[in-house]
Every structure is written in structure tokens, then in C-alpha cells.
mmCIF file with all atom_site columns, N, CA and C in Angstrom:
data_model
loop_
_atom_site.group_PDB
_atom_site.id
_atom_site.type_symbol
_atom_site.label_atom_id
_atom_site.label_alt_id
_atom_site.label_comp_id
_atom_site.label_asym_id
_atom_site.label_entity_id
_atom_site.label_seq_id
_atom_site.pdbx_PDB_ins_code
_atom_site.Cartn_x
_atom_site.Cartn_y
_atom_site.Cartn_z
_atom_site.occupancy
_atom_site.B_iso_or_equiv
_atom_site.pdbx_formal_charge
_atom_site.auth_seq_id
_atom_site.auth_comp_id
_atom_site.auth_asym_id
_atom_site.auth_atom_id
_atom_site.pdbx_PDB_model_num
ATOM 1   N N  . HIS A 1 1  ? -39.361 14.372 -29.673 1.00 0.00 ? 1  HIS A N  1
ATOM 2   C CA . HIS A 1 1  ? -39.106 13.983 -28.293 1.00 0.00 ? 1  HIS A CA 1
ATOM 3   C C  . HIS A 1 1  ? -40.358 14.241 -27.470 1.00 0.00 ? 1  HIS A C  1
ATOM 4   N N  . LYS A 1 2  ? -40.692 13.321 -26.597 1.00 0.00 ? 2  LYS A N  1
ATOM 5   C CA . LYS A 1 2  ? -41.940 13.402 -25.831 1.00 0.00 ? 2  LYS A CA 1
ATOM 6   C C  . LYS A 1 2  ? -42.002 14.633 -24.929 1.00 0.00 ? 2  LYS A C  1
ATOM 7   N N  . ILE A 1 3  ? -40.902 14.982 -24.290 1.00 0.00 ? 3  ILE A N  1
ATOM 8   C CA . ILE A 1 3  ? -40.910 16.150 -23.397 1.00 0.00 ? 3  ILE A CA 1
ATOM 9   C C  . ILE A 1 3  ? -41.156 17.421 -24.210 1.00 0.00 ? 3  ILE A C  1
ATOM 10  N N  . ALA A 1 4  ? -40.490 17.563 -25.350 1.00 0.00 ? 4  ALA A N  1
ATOM 11  C CA . ALA A 1 4  ? -40.682 18.748 -26.195 1.00 0.00 ? 4  ALA A CA 1
ATOM 12  C C  . ALA A 1 4  ? -42.126 18.843 -26.665 1.00 0.00 ? 4  ALA A C  1
ATOM 13  N N  . GLU A 1 5  ? -42.707 17.708 -27.030 1.00 0.00 ? 5  GLU A N  1
ATOM 14  C CA . GLU A 1 5  ? -44.111 17.701 -27.453 1.00 0.00 ? 5  GLU A CA 1
ATOM 15  C C  . GLU A 1 5  ? -45.025 18.134 -26.303 1.00 0.00 ? 5  GLU A C  1
ATOM 16  N N  . ALA A 1 6  ? -44.740 17.654 -25.103 1.00 0.00 ? 6  ALA A N  1
ATOM 17  C CA . ALA A 1 6  ? -45.563 18.000 -23.942 1.00 0.00 ? 6  ALA A CA 1
ATOM 18  C C  . ALA A 1 6  ? -45.463 19.486 -23.615 1.00 0.00 ? 6  ALA A C  1
ATOM 19  N N  . VAL A 1 7  ? -44.251 20.037 -23.687 1.00 0.00 ? 7  VAL A N  1
ATOM 20  C CA . VAL A 1 7  ? -44.085 21.477 -23.439 1.00 0.00 ? 7  VAL A CA 1
ATOM 21  C C  . VAL A 1 7  ? -44.833 22.273 -24.504 1.00 0.00 ? 7  VAL A C  1
ATOM 22  N N  . GLY A 1 8  ? -44.695 21.875 -25.766 1.00 0.00 ? 8  GLY A N  1
ATOM 23  C CA . GLY A 1 8  ? -45.410 22.549 -26.849 1.00 0.00 ? 8  GLY A CA 1
ATOM 24  C C  . GLY A 1 8  ? -46.917 22.503 -26.650 1.00 0.00 ? 8  GLY A C  1
ATOM 25  N N  . LEU A 1 9  ? -47.430 21.372 -26.214 1.00 0.00 ? 9  LEU A N  1
ATOM 26  C CA . LEU A 1 9  ? -48.857 21.239 -25.950 1.00 0.00 ? 9  LEU A CA 1
ATOM 27  C C  . LEU A 1 9  ? -49.295 22.150 -24.806 1.00 0.00 ? 9  LEU A C  1
ATOM 28  N N  . ALA A 1 10 ? -48.490 22.224 -23.755 1.00 0.00 ? 10 ALA A N  1
ATOM 29  C CA . ALA A 1 10 ? -48.820 23.092 -22.622 1.00 0.00 ? 10 ALA A CA 1
ATOM 30  C C  . ALA A 1 10 ? -48.862 24.555 -23.065 1.00 0.00 ? 10 ALA A C  1
ATOM 31  N N  . VAL A 1 11 ? -47.896 24.953 -23.878 1.00 0.00 ? 11 VAL A N  1
ATOM 32  C CA . VAL A 1 11 ? -47.864 26.344 -24.372 1.00 0.00 ? 11 VAL A CA 1
ATOM 33  C C  . VAL A 1 11 ? -49.065 26.605 -25.284 1.00 0.00 ? 11 VAL A C  1
ATOM 34  N N  . ARG A 1 12 ? -49.365 25.661 -26.154 1.00 0.00 ? 12 ARG A N  1
ATOM 35  C CA . ARG A 1 12 ? -50.510 25.818 -27.072 1.00 0.00 ? 12 ARG A CA 1
ATOM 36  C C  . ARG A 1 12 ? -51.814 25.987 -26.312 1.00 0.00 ? 12 ARG A C  1
ATOM 37  N N  . ASN A 1 13 ? -51.961 25.244 -25.227 1.00 0.00 ? 13 ASN A N  1
ATOM 38  C CA . ASN A 1 13 ? -53.202 25.304 -24.454 1.00 0.00 ? 13 ASN A CA 1
ATOM 39  C C  . ASN A 1 13 ? -53.276 26.513 -23.529 1.00 0.00 ? 13 ASN A C  1
ATOM 40  N N  . GLY A 1 14 ? -52.152 27.174 -23.317 1.00 0.00 ? 14 GLY A N  1
ATOM 41  C CA . GLY A 1 14 ? -52.145 28.386 -22.501 1.00 0.00 ? 14 GLY A CA 1
ATOM 42  C C  . GLY A 1 14 ? -52.702 29.545 -23.305 1.00 0.00 ? 14 GLY A C  1
ATOM 43  N N  . PRO A 1 15 ? -53.464 30.418 -22.682 1.00 0.00 ? 15 PRO A N  1
ATOM 44  C CA . PRO A 1 15 ? -54.129 31.491 -23.419 1.00 0.00 ? 15 PRO A CA 1
ATOM 45  C C  . PRO A 1 15 ? -53.244 32.685 -23.756 1.00 0.00 ? 15 PRO A C  1
ATOM 46  N N  . ASP A 1 16 ? -52.028 32.728 -23.208 1.00 0.00 ? 16 ASP A N  1
ATOM 47  C CA . ASP A 1 16 ? -51.299 33.981 -23.265 1.00 0.00 ? 16 ASP A CA 1
ATOM 48  C C  . ASP A 1 16 ? -49.954 33.937 -23.995 1.00 0.00 ? 16 ASP A C  1
ATOM 49  N N  . ILE A 1 17 ? -49.619 32.813 -24.638 1.00 0.00 ? 17 ILE A N  1
ATOM 50  C CA . ILE A 1 17 ? -48.344 32.723 -25.348 1.00 0.00 ? 17 ILE A CA 1
ATOM 51  C C  . ILE A 1 17 ? -48.585 32.206 -26.763 1.00 0.00 ? 17 ILE A C  1
ATOM 52  N N  . ASP A 1 18 ? -47.974 32.867 -27.728 1.00 0.00 ? 18 ASP A N  1
ATOM 53  C CA . ASP A 1 18 ? -48.037 32.420 -29.119 1.00 0.00 ? 18 ASP A CA 1
ATOM 54  C C  . ASP A 1 18 ? -46.928 31.397 -29.335 1.00 0.00 ? 18 ASP A C  1
ATOM 55  N N  . GLU A 1 19 ? -47.307 30.138 -29.488 1.00 0.00 ? 19 GLU A N  1
ATOM 56  C CA . GLU A 1 19 ? -46.339 29.046 -29.620 1.00 0.00 ? 19 GLU A CA 1
ATOM 57  C C  . GLU A 1 19 ? -45.358 29.274 -30.774 1.00 0.00 ? 19 GLU A C  1
ATOM 58  N N  . ALA A 1 20 ? -45.803 29.960 -31.813 1.00 0.00 ? 20 ALA A N  1
ATOM 59  C CA . ALA A 1 20 ? -44.945 30.197 -32.975 1.00 0.00 ? 20 ALA A CA 1
ATOM 60  C C  . ALA A 1 20 ? -43.741 31.069 -32.631 1.00 0.00 ? 20 ALA A C  1
ATOM 61  N N  . GLN A 1 21 ? -43.790 31.775 -31.514 1.00 0.00 ? 21 GLN A N  1
ATOM 62  C CA . GLN A 1 21 ? -42.716 32.694 -31.139 1.00 0.00 ? 21 GLN A CA 1
ATOM 63  C C  . GLN A 1 21 ? -41.603 32.041 -30.324 1.00 0.00 ? 21 GLN A C  1
ATOM 64  N N  . ILE A 1 22 ? -41.811 30.784 -29.904 1.00 0.00 ? 22 ILE A N  1
ATOM 65  C CA . ILE A 1 22 ? -40.763 30.135 -29.116 1.00 0.00 ? 22 ILE A CA 1
ATOM 66  C C  . ILE A 1 22 ? -40.402 28.782 -29.716 1.00 0.00 ? 22 ILE A C  1
ATOM 67  N N  . ARG A 1 23 ? -39.191 28.344 -29.400 1.00 0.00 ? 23 ARG A N  1
ATOM 68  C CA . ARG A 1 23 ? -38.721 27.032 -29.822 1.00 0.00 ? 23 ARG A CA 1
ATOM 69  C C  . ARG A 1 23 ? -38.352 26.243 -28.578 1.00 0.00 ? 23 ARG A C  1
ATOM 70  N N  . VAL A 1 24 ? -38.660 24.949 -28.621 1.00 0.00 ? 24 VAL A N  1
ATOM 71  C CA . VAL A 1 24 ? -38.384 24.059 -27.499 1.00 0.00 ? 24 VAL A CA 1
ATOM 72  C C  . VAL A 1 24 ? -37.440 22.956 -27.976 1.00 0.00 ? 24 VAL A C  1
ATOM 73  N N  . ARG A 1 25 ? -36.344 22.786 -27.254 1.00 0.00 ? 25 ARG A N  1
ATOM 74  C CA . ARG A 1 25 ? -35.391 21.715 -27.540 1.00 0.00 ? 25 ARG A CA 1
ATOM 75  C C  . ARG A 1 25 ? -35.128 21.009 -26.223 1.00 0.00 ? 25 ARG A C  1
ATOM 76  N N  . VAL A 1 26 ? -34.909 19.704 -26.274 1.00 0.00 ? 26 VAL A N  1
ATOM 77  C CA . VAL A 1 26 ? -34.705 18.923 -25.051 1.00 0.00 ? 26 VAL A CA 1
ATOM 78  C C  . VAL A 1 26 ? -33.460 18.064 -25.205 1.00 0.00 ? 26 VAL A C  1
ATOM 79  N N  . GLY A 1 27 ? -32.659 18.030 -24.168 1.00 0.00 ? 27 GLY A N  1
ATOM 80  C CA . GLY A 1 27 ? -31.504 17.151 -24.122 1.00 0.00 ? 27 GLY A CA 1
ATOM 81  C C  . GLY A 1 27 ? -31.268 16.664 -22.707 1.00 0.00 ? 27 GLY A C  1
ATOM 82  N N  . ARG A 1 28 ? -31.329 15.355 -22.509 1.00 0.00 ? 28 ARG A N  1
ATOM 83  C CA . ARG A 1 28 ? -31.051 14.735 -21.203 1.00 0.00 ? 28 ARG A CA 1
ATOM 84  C C  . ARG A 1 28 ? -31.860 15.337 -20.060 1.00 0.00 ? 28 ARG A C  1
ATOM 85  N N  . GLY A 1 29 ? -33.133 15.522 -20.290 1.00 0.00 ? 29 GLY A N  1
ATOM 86  C CA . GLY A 1 29 ? -34.011 16.034 -19.245 1.00 0.00 ? 29 GLY A CA 1
ATOM 87  C C  . GLY A 1 29 ? -34.008 17.540 -19.072 1.00 0.00 ? 29 GLY A C  1
ATOM 88  N N  . THR A 1 30 ? -33.199 18.241 -19.859 1.00 0.00 ? 30 THR A N  1
ATOM 89  C CA . THR A 1 30 ? -33.157 19.702 -19.802 1.00 0.00 ? 30 THR A CA 1
ATOM 90  C C  . THR A 1 30 ? -33.939 20.277 -20.973 1.00 0.00 ? 30 THR A C  1
ATOM 91  N N  . VAL A 1 31 ? -34.829 21.196 -20.673 1.00 0.00 ? 31 VAL A N  1
ATOM 92  C CA . VAL A 1 31 ? -35.606 21.888 -21.701 1.00 0.00 ? 31 VAL A CA 1
ATOM 93  C C  . VAL A 1 31 ? -34.922 23.223 -21.991 1.00 0.00 ? 31 VAL A C  1
ATOM 94  N N  . PHE A 1 32 ? -34.663 23.475 -23.271 1.00 0.00 ? 32 PHE A N  1
ATOM 95  C CA . PHE A 1 32 ? -34.064 24.734 -23.713 1.00 0.00 ? 32 PHE A CA 1
ATOM 96  C C  . PHE A 1 32 ? -35.134 25.530 -24.443 1.00 0.00 ? 32 PHE A C  1
ATOM 97  N N  . LEU A 1 33 ? -35.438 26.718 -23.945 1.00 0.00 ? 33 LEU A N  1
ATOM 98  C CA . LEU A 1 33 ? -36.440 27.592 -24.555 1.00 0.00 ? 33 LEU A CA 1
ATOM 99  C C  . LEU A 1 33 ? -35.724 28.757 -25.237 1.00 0.00 ? 33 LEU A C  1
ATOM 100 N N  . THR A 1 34 ? -36.049 29.012 -26.492 1.00 0.00 ? 34 THR A N  1
ATOM 101 C CA . THR A 1 34 ? -35.497 30.153 -27.215 1.00 0.00 ? 34 THR A CA 1
ATOM 102 C C  . THR A 1 34 ? -36.615 30.826 -27.987 1.00 0.00 ? 34 THR A C  1
ATOM 103 N N  . GLY A 1 35 ? -36.343 32.022 -28.486 1.00 0.00 ? 35 GLY A N  1
ATOM 104 C CA . GLY A 1 35 ? -37.321 32.774 -29.265 1.00 0.00 ? 35 GLY A CA 1
ATOM 105 C C  . GLY A 1 35 ? -37.486 34.170 -28.709 1.00 0.00 ? 35 GLY A C  1
ATOM 106 N N  . ARG A 1 36 ? -38.603 34.788 -29.068 1.00 0.00 ? 36 ARG A N  1
ATOM 107 C CA . ARG A 1 36 ? -38.888 36.162 -28.624 1.00 0.00 ? 36 ARG A CA 1
ATOM 108 C C  . ARG A 1 36 ? -40.350 36.253 -28.194 1.00 0.00 ? 36 ARG A C  1
ATOM 109 N N  . LEU A 1 37 ? -40.562 36.919 -27.075 1.00 0.00 ? 37 LEU A N  1
ATOM 110 C CA . LEU A 1 37 ? -41.916 37.181 -26.588 1.00 0.00 ? 37 LEU A CA 1
ATOM 111 C C  . LEU A 1 37 ? -42.023 38.651 -26.222 1.00 0.00 ? 37 LEU A C  1
ATOM 112 N N  . PRO A 1 38 ? -43.247 39.182 -26.167 1.00 0.00 ? 38 PRO A N  1
ATOM 113 C CA . PRO A 1 38 ? -43.419 40.617 -25.941 1.00 0.00 ? 38 PRO A CA 1
ATOM 114 C C  . PRO A 1 38 ? -43.197 41.086 -24.509 1.00 0.00 ? 38 PRO A C  1
ATOM 115 N N  . CYS A 1 39 ? -43.238 40.181 -23.513 1.00 0.00 ? 39 CYS A N  1
ATOM 116 C CA . CYS A 1 39 ? -43.087 40.665 -22.139 1.00 0.00 ? 39 CYS A CA 1
ATOM 117 C C  . CYS A 1 39 ? -42.500 39.594 -21.223 1.00 0.00 ? 39 CYS A C  1
ATOM 118 N N  . VAL A 1 40 ? -41.980 40.052 -20.111 1.00 0.00 ? 40 VAL A N  1
ATOM 119 C CA . VAL A 1 40 ? -41.347 39.171 -19.126 1.00 0.00 ? 40 VAL A CA 1
ATOM 120 C C  . VAL A 1 40 ? -42.354 38.163 -18.563 1.00 0.00 ? 40 VAL A C  1
ATOM 121 N N  . ALA A 1 41 ? -43.586 38.582 -18.362 1.00 0.00 ? 41 ALA A N  1
ATOM 122 C CA . ALA A 1 41 ? -44.600 37.686 -17.805 1.00 0.00 ? 41 ALA A CA 1
ATOM 123 C C  . ALA A 1 41 ? -44.795 36.457 -18.695 1.00 0.00 ? 41 ALA A C  1
ATOM 124 N N  . GLN A 1 42 ? -44.810 36.659 -20.007 1.00 0.00 ? 42 GLN A N  1
ATOM 125 C CA . GLN A 1 42 ? -44.960 35.523 -20.922 1.00 0.00 ? 42 GLN A CA 1
ATOM 126 C C  . GLN A 1 42 ? -43.723 34.634 -20.890 1.00 0.00 ? 42 GLN A C  1
ATOM 127 N N  . ARG A 1 43 ? -42.551 35.241 -20.762 1.00 0.00 ? 43 ARG A N  1
ATOM 128 C CA . ARG A 1 43 ? -41.302 34.473 -20.672 1.00 0.00 ? 43 ARG A CA 1
ATOM 129 C C  . ARG A 1 43 ? -41.337 33.571 -19.431 1.00 0.00 ? 43 ARG A C  1
ATOM 130 N N  . ARG A 1 44 ? -41.762 34.123 -18.316 1.00 0.00 ? 44 ARG A N  1
ATOM 131 C CA . ARG A 1 44 ? -41.855 33.347 -17.077 1.00 0.00 ? 44 ARG A CA 1
ATOM 132 C C  . ARG A 1 44 ? -42.902 32.242 -17.192 1.00 0.00 ? 44 ARG A C  1
ATOM 133 N N  . LYS A 1 45 ? -44.020 32.553 -17.851 1.00 0.00 ? 45 LYS A N  1
ATOM 134 C CA . LYS A 1 45 ? -45.087 31.575 -18.013 1.00 0.00 ? 45 LYS A CA 1
ATOM 135 C C  . LYS A 1 45 ? -44.609 30.396 -18.862 1.00 0.00 ? 45 LYS A C  1
ATOM 136 N N  . ALA A 1 46 ? -43.866 30.668 -19.942 1.00 0.00 ? 46 ALA A N  1
ATOM 137 C CA . ALA A 1 46 ? -43.334 29.591 -20.782 1.00 0.00 ? 46 ALA A CA 1
ATOM 138 C C  . ALA A 1 46 ? -42.427 28.675 -19.957 1.00 0.00 ? 46 ALA A C  1
ATOM 139 N N  . GLU A 1 47 ? -41.597 29.269 -19.108 1.00 0.00 ? 47 GLU A N  1
ATOM 140 C CA . GLU A 1 47 ? -40.720 28.463 -18.251 1.00 0.00 ? 47 GLU A CA 1
ATOM 141 C C  . GLU A 1 47 ? -41.538 27.651 -17.256 1.00 0.00 ? 47 GLU A C  1
ATOM 142 N N  . ALA A 1 48 ? -42.567 28.250 -16.698 1.00 0.00 ? 48 ALA A N  1
ATOM 143 C CA . ALA A 1 48 ? -43.425 27.536 -15.746 1.00 0.00 ? 48 ALA A CA 1
ATOM 144 C C  . ALA A 1 48 ? -44.094 26.338 -16.416 1.00 0.00 ? 48 ALA A C  1
ATOM 145 N N  . TYR A 1 49 ? -44.555 26.514 -17.655 1.00 0.00 ? 49 TYR A N  1
ATOM 146 C CA . TYR A 1 49 ? -45.147 25.393 -18.393 1.00 0.00 ? 49 TYR A CA 1
ATOM 147 C C  . TYR A 1 49 ? -44.134 24.263 -18.537 1.00 0.00 ? 49 TYR A C  1
ATOM 148 N N  . ALA A 1 50 ? -42.889 24.597 -18.864 1.00 0.00 ? 50 ALA A N  1
ATOM 149 C CA . ALA A 1 50 ? -41.862 23.573 -19.036 1.00 0.00 ? 50 ALA A CA 1
ATOM 150 C C  . ALA A 1 50 ? -41.624 22.809 -17.732 1.00 0.00 ? 50 ALA A C  1
ATOM 151 N N  . TRP A 1 51 ? -41.586 23.520 -16.617 1.00 0.00 ? 51 TRP A N  1
ATOM 152 C CA . TRP A 1 51 ? -41.340 22.872 -15.326 1.00 0.00 ? 51 TRP A CA 1
ATOM 153 C C  . TRP A 1 51 ? -42.474 21.930 -14.930 1.00 0.00 ? 51 TRP A C  1
ATOM 154 N N  . CYS A 1 52 ? -43.656 22.123 -15.469 1.00 0.00 ? 52 CYS A N  1
ATOM 155 C CA . CYS A 1 52 ? -44.807 21.283 -15.114 1.00 0.00 ? 52 CYS A CA 1
ATOM 156 C C  . CYS A 1 52 ? -44.771 19.904 -15.765 1.00 0.00 ? 52 CYS A C  1
ATOM 157 N N  . ILE A 1 53 ? -43.861 19.688 -16.693 1.00 0.00 ? 53 ILE A N  1
ATOM 158 C CA . ILE A 1 53 ? -43.821 18.439 -17.441 1.00 0.00 ? 53 ILE A CA 1
ATOM 159 C C  . ILE A 1 53 ? -43.006 17.390 -16.674 1.00 0.00 ? 53 ILE A C  1
ATOM 160 N N  . VAL A 1 54 ? -43.522 16.171 -16.645 1.00 0.00 ? 54 VAL A N  1
ATOM 161 C CA . VAL A 1 54 ? -42.852 15.065 -15.976 1.00 0.00 ? 54 VAL A CA 1
ATOM 162 C C  . VAL A 1 54 ? -41.507 14.788 -16.642 1.00 0.00 ? 54 VAL A C  1
ATOM 163 N N  . ASN A 1 55 ? -40.508 14.450 -15.847 1.00 0.00 ? 55 ASN A N  1
ATOM 164 C CA . ASN A 1 55 ? -39.150 14.106 -16.290 1.00 0.00 ? 55 ASN A CA 1
ATOM 165 C C  . ASN A 1 55 ? -38.315 15.302 -16.730 1.00 0.00 ? 55 ASN A C  1
ATOM 166 N N  . VAL A 1 56 ? -38.776 16.516 -16.452 1.00 0.00 ? 56 VAL A N  1
ATOM 167 C CA . VAL A 1 56 ? -37.950 17.698 -16.714 1.00 0.00 ? 56 VAL A CA 1
ATOM 168 C C  . VAL A 1 56 ? -37.079 17.934 -15.484 1.00 0.00 ? 56 VAL A C  1
ATOM 169 N N  . ASP A 1 57 ? -35.765 17.908 -15.700 1.00 0.00 ? 57 ASP A N  1
ATOM 170 C CA . ASP A 1 57 ? -34.814 18.096 -14.604 1.00 0.00 ? 57 ASP A CA 1
ATOM 171 C C  . ASP A 1 57 ? -34.318 19.541 -14.508 1.00 0.00 ? 57 ASP A C  1
ATOM 172 N N  . ASP A 1 58 ? -34.334 20.252 -15.638 1.00 0.00 ? 58 ASP A N  1
ATOM 173 C CA . ASP A 1 58 ? -33.838 21.623 -15.653 1.00 0.00 ? 58 ASP A CA 1
ATOM 174 C C  . ASP A 1 58 ? -34.484 22.354 -16.828 1.00 0.00 ? 58 ASP A C  1
ATOM 175 N N  . VAL A 1 59 ? -34.575 23.674 -16.712 1.00 0.00 ? 59 VAL A N  1
ATOM 176 C CA . VAL A 1 59 ? -35.085 24.513 -17.794 1.00 0.00 ? 59 VAL A CA 1
ATOM 177 C C  . VAL A 1 59 ? -34.103 25.656 -18.006 1.00 0.00 ? 59 VAL A C  1
ATOM 178 N N  . VAL A 1 60 ? -33.652 25.799 -19.237 1.00 0.00 ? 60 VAL A N  1
ATOM 179 C CA . VAL A 1 60 ? -32.788 26.919 -19.619 1.00 0.00 ? 60 VAL A CA 1
ATOM 180 C C  . VAL A 1 60 ? -33.637 27.853 -20.457 1.00 0.00 ? 60 VAL A C  1
ATOM 181 N N  . ASN A 1 61 ? -33.961 29.004 -19.900 1.00 0.00 ? 61 ASN A N  1
ATOM 182 C CA . ASN A 1 61 ? -34.864 29.940 -20.553 1.00 0.00 ? 61 ASN A CA 1
ATOM 183 C C  . ASN A 1 61 ? -34.054 31.062 -21.213 1.00 0.00 ? 61 ASN A C  1
ATOM 184 N N  . ASP A 1 62 ? -33.832 30.922 -22.521 1.00 0.00 ? 62 ASP A N  1
ATOM 185 C CA . ASP A 1 62 ? -33.114 31.927 -23.293 1.00 0.00 ? 62 ASP A CA 1
ATOM 186 C C  . ASP A 1 62 ? -34.058 32.751 -24.179 1.00 0.00 ? 62 ASP A C  1
ATOM 187 N N  . ILE A 1 63 ? -35.328 32.795 -23.812 1.00 0.00 ? 63 ILE A N  1
ATOM 188 C CA . ILE A 1 63 ? -36.304 33.597 -24.559 1.00 0.00 ? 63 ILE A CA 1
ATOM 189 C C  . ILE A 1 63 ? -35.974 35.072 -24.355 1.00 0.00 ? 63 ILE A C  1
ATOM 190 N N  . GLU A 1 64 ? -35.906 35.809 -25.447 1.00 0.00 ? 64 GLU A N  1
ATOM 191 C CA . GLU A 1 64 ? -35.635 37.240 -25.396 1.00 0.00 ? 64 GLU A CA 1
ATOM 192 C C  . GLU A 1 64 ? -36.941 38.015 -25.364 1.00 0.00 ? 64 GLU A C  1
ATOM 193 N N  . ILE A 1 65 ? -36.882 39.211 -24.801 1.00 0.00 ? 65 ILE A N  1
ATOM 194 C CA . ILE A 1 65 ? -38.058 40.082 -24.693 1.00 0.00 ? 65 ILE A CA 1
ATOM 195 C C  . ILE A 1 65 ? -37.962 41.179 -25.749 1.00 0.00 ? 65 ILE A C  1
ATOM 196 N N  . ASP A 1 66 ? -39.043 41.354 -26.510 1.00 0.00 ? 66 ASP A N  1
ATOM 197 C CA . ASP A 1 66 ? -39.103 42.442 -27.502 1.00 0.00 ? 66 ASP A CA 1
ATOM 198 C C  . ASP A 1 66 ? -39.185 43.774 -26.762 1.00 0.00 ? 66 ASP A C  1
ATOM 199 N N  . GLY A 1 67 ? -38.518 44.750 -27.342 1.00 0.00 ? 67 GLY A N  1
ATOM 200 C CA . GLY A 1 67 ? -38.635 46.104 -26.797 1.00 0.00 ? 67 GLY A CA 1
ATOM 201 C C  . GLY A 1 67 ? -37.638 46.436 -25.842 1.00 0.00 ? 67 GLY A C  1
#
């Protein structure tokens, strides 16, 4: 899906998130983020990347924080 690819590309190009730690799924304009990251700041950044993509209507951030 084009939106999922765009979110993945945004995360890959960001210096502070390991793309392998999150999963991106898209349904009807909603981006679903899952996985585990080491801190809240990275979780927020992943969501911010998703919101920057054209045609994203909603983001459900279910990324868990380690620790």
C-alpha cells in the first residue's frame, strides 16, 4: 500500500527510529503503528512521521515502550 510505503520511508530516513522495531498497517486512510521502541519520544516521532503523509486521515499508535 502506498501510504504504508511512505510511512516506512519517512521512518527509515529519520535518524532516531529503527524501522525494524515497528510495523505499519493501513486501512481506509488510517495508519496503524505497532511494535516496541525504547522511549516515548521515539513513539511520538513515529506517529508524527505517519501524520506527515498525504491521505492519512487518522493514526492509531499502539507502539509499546520498552522498560
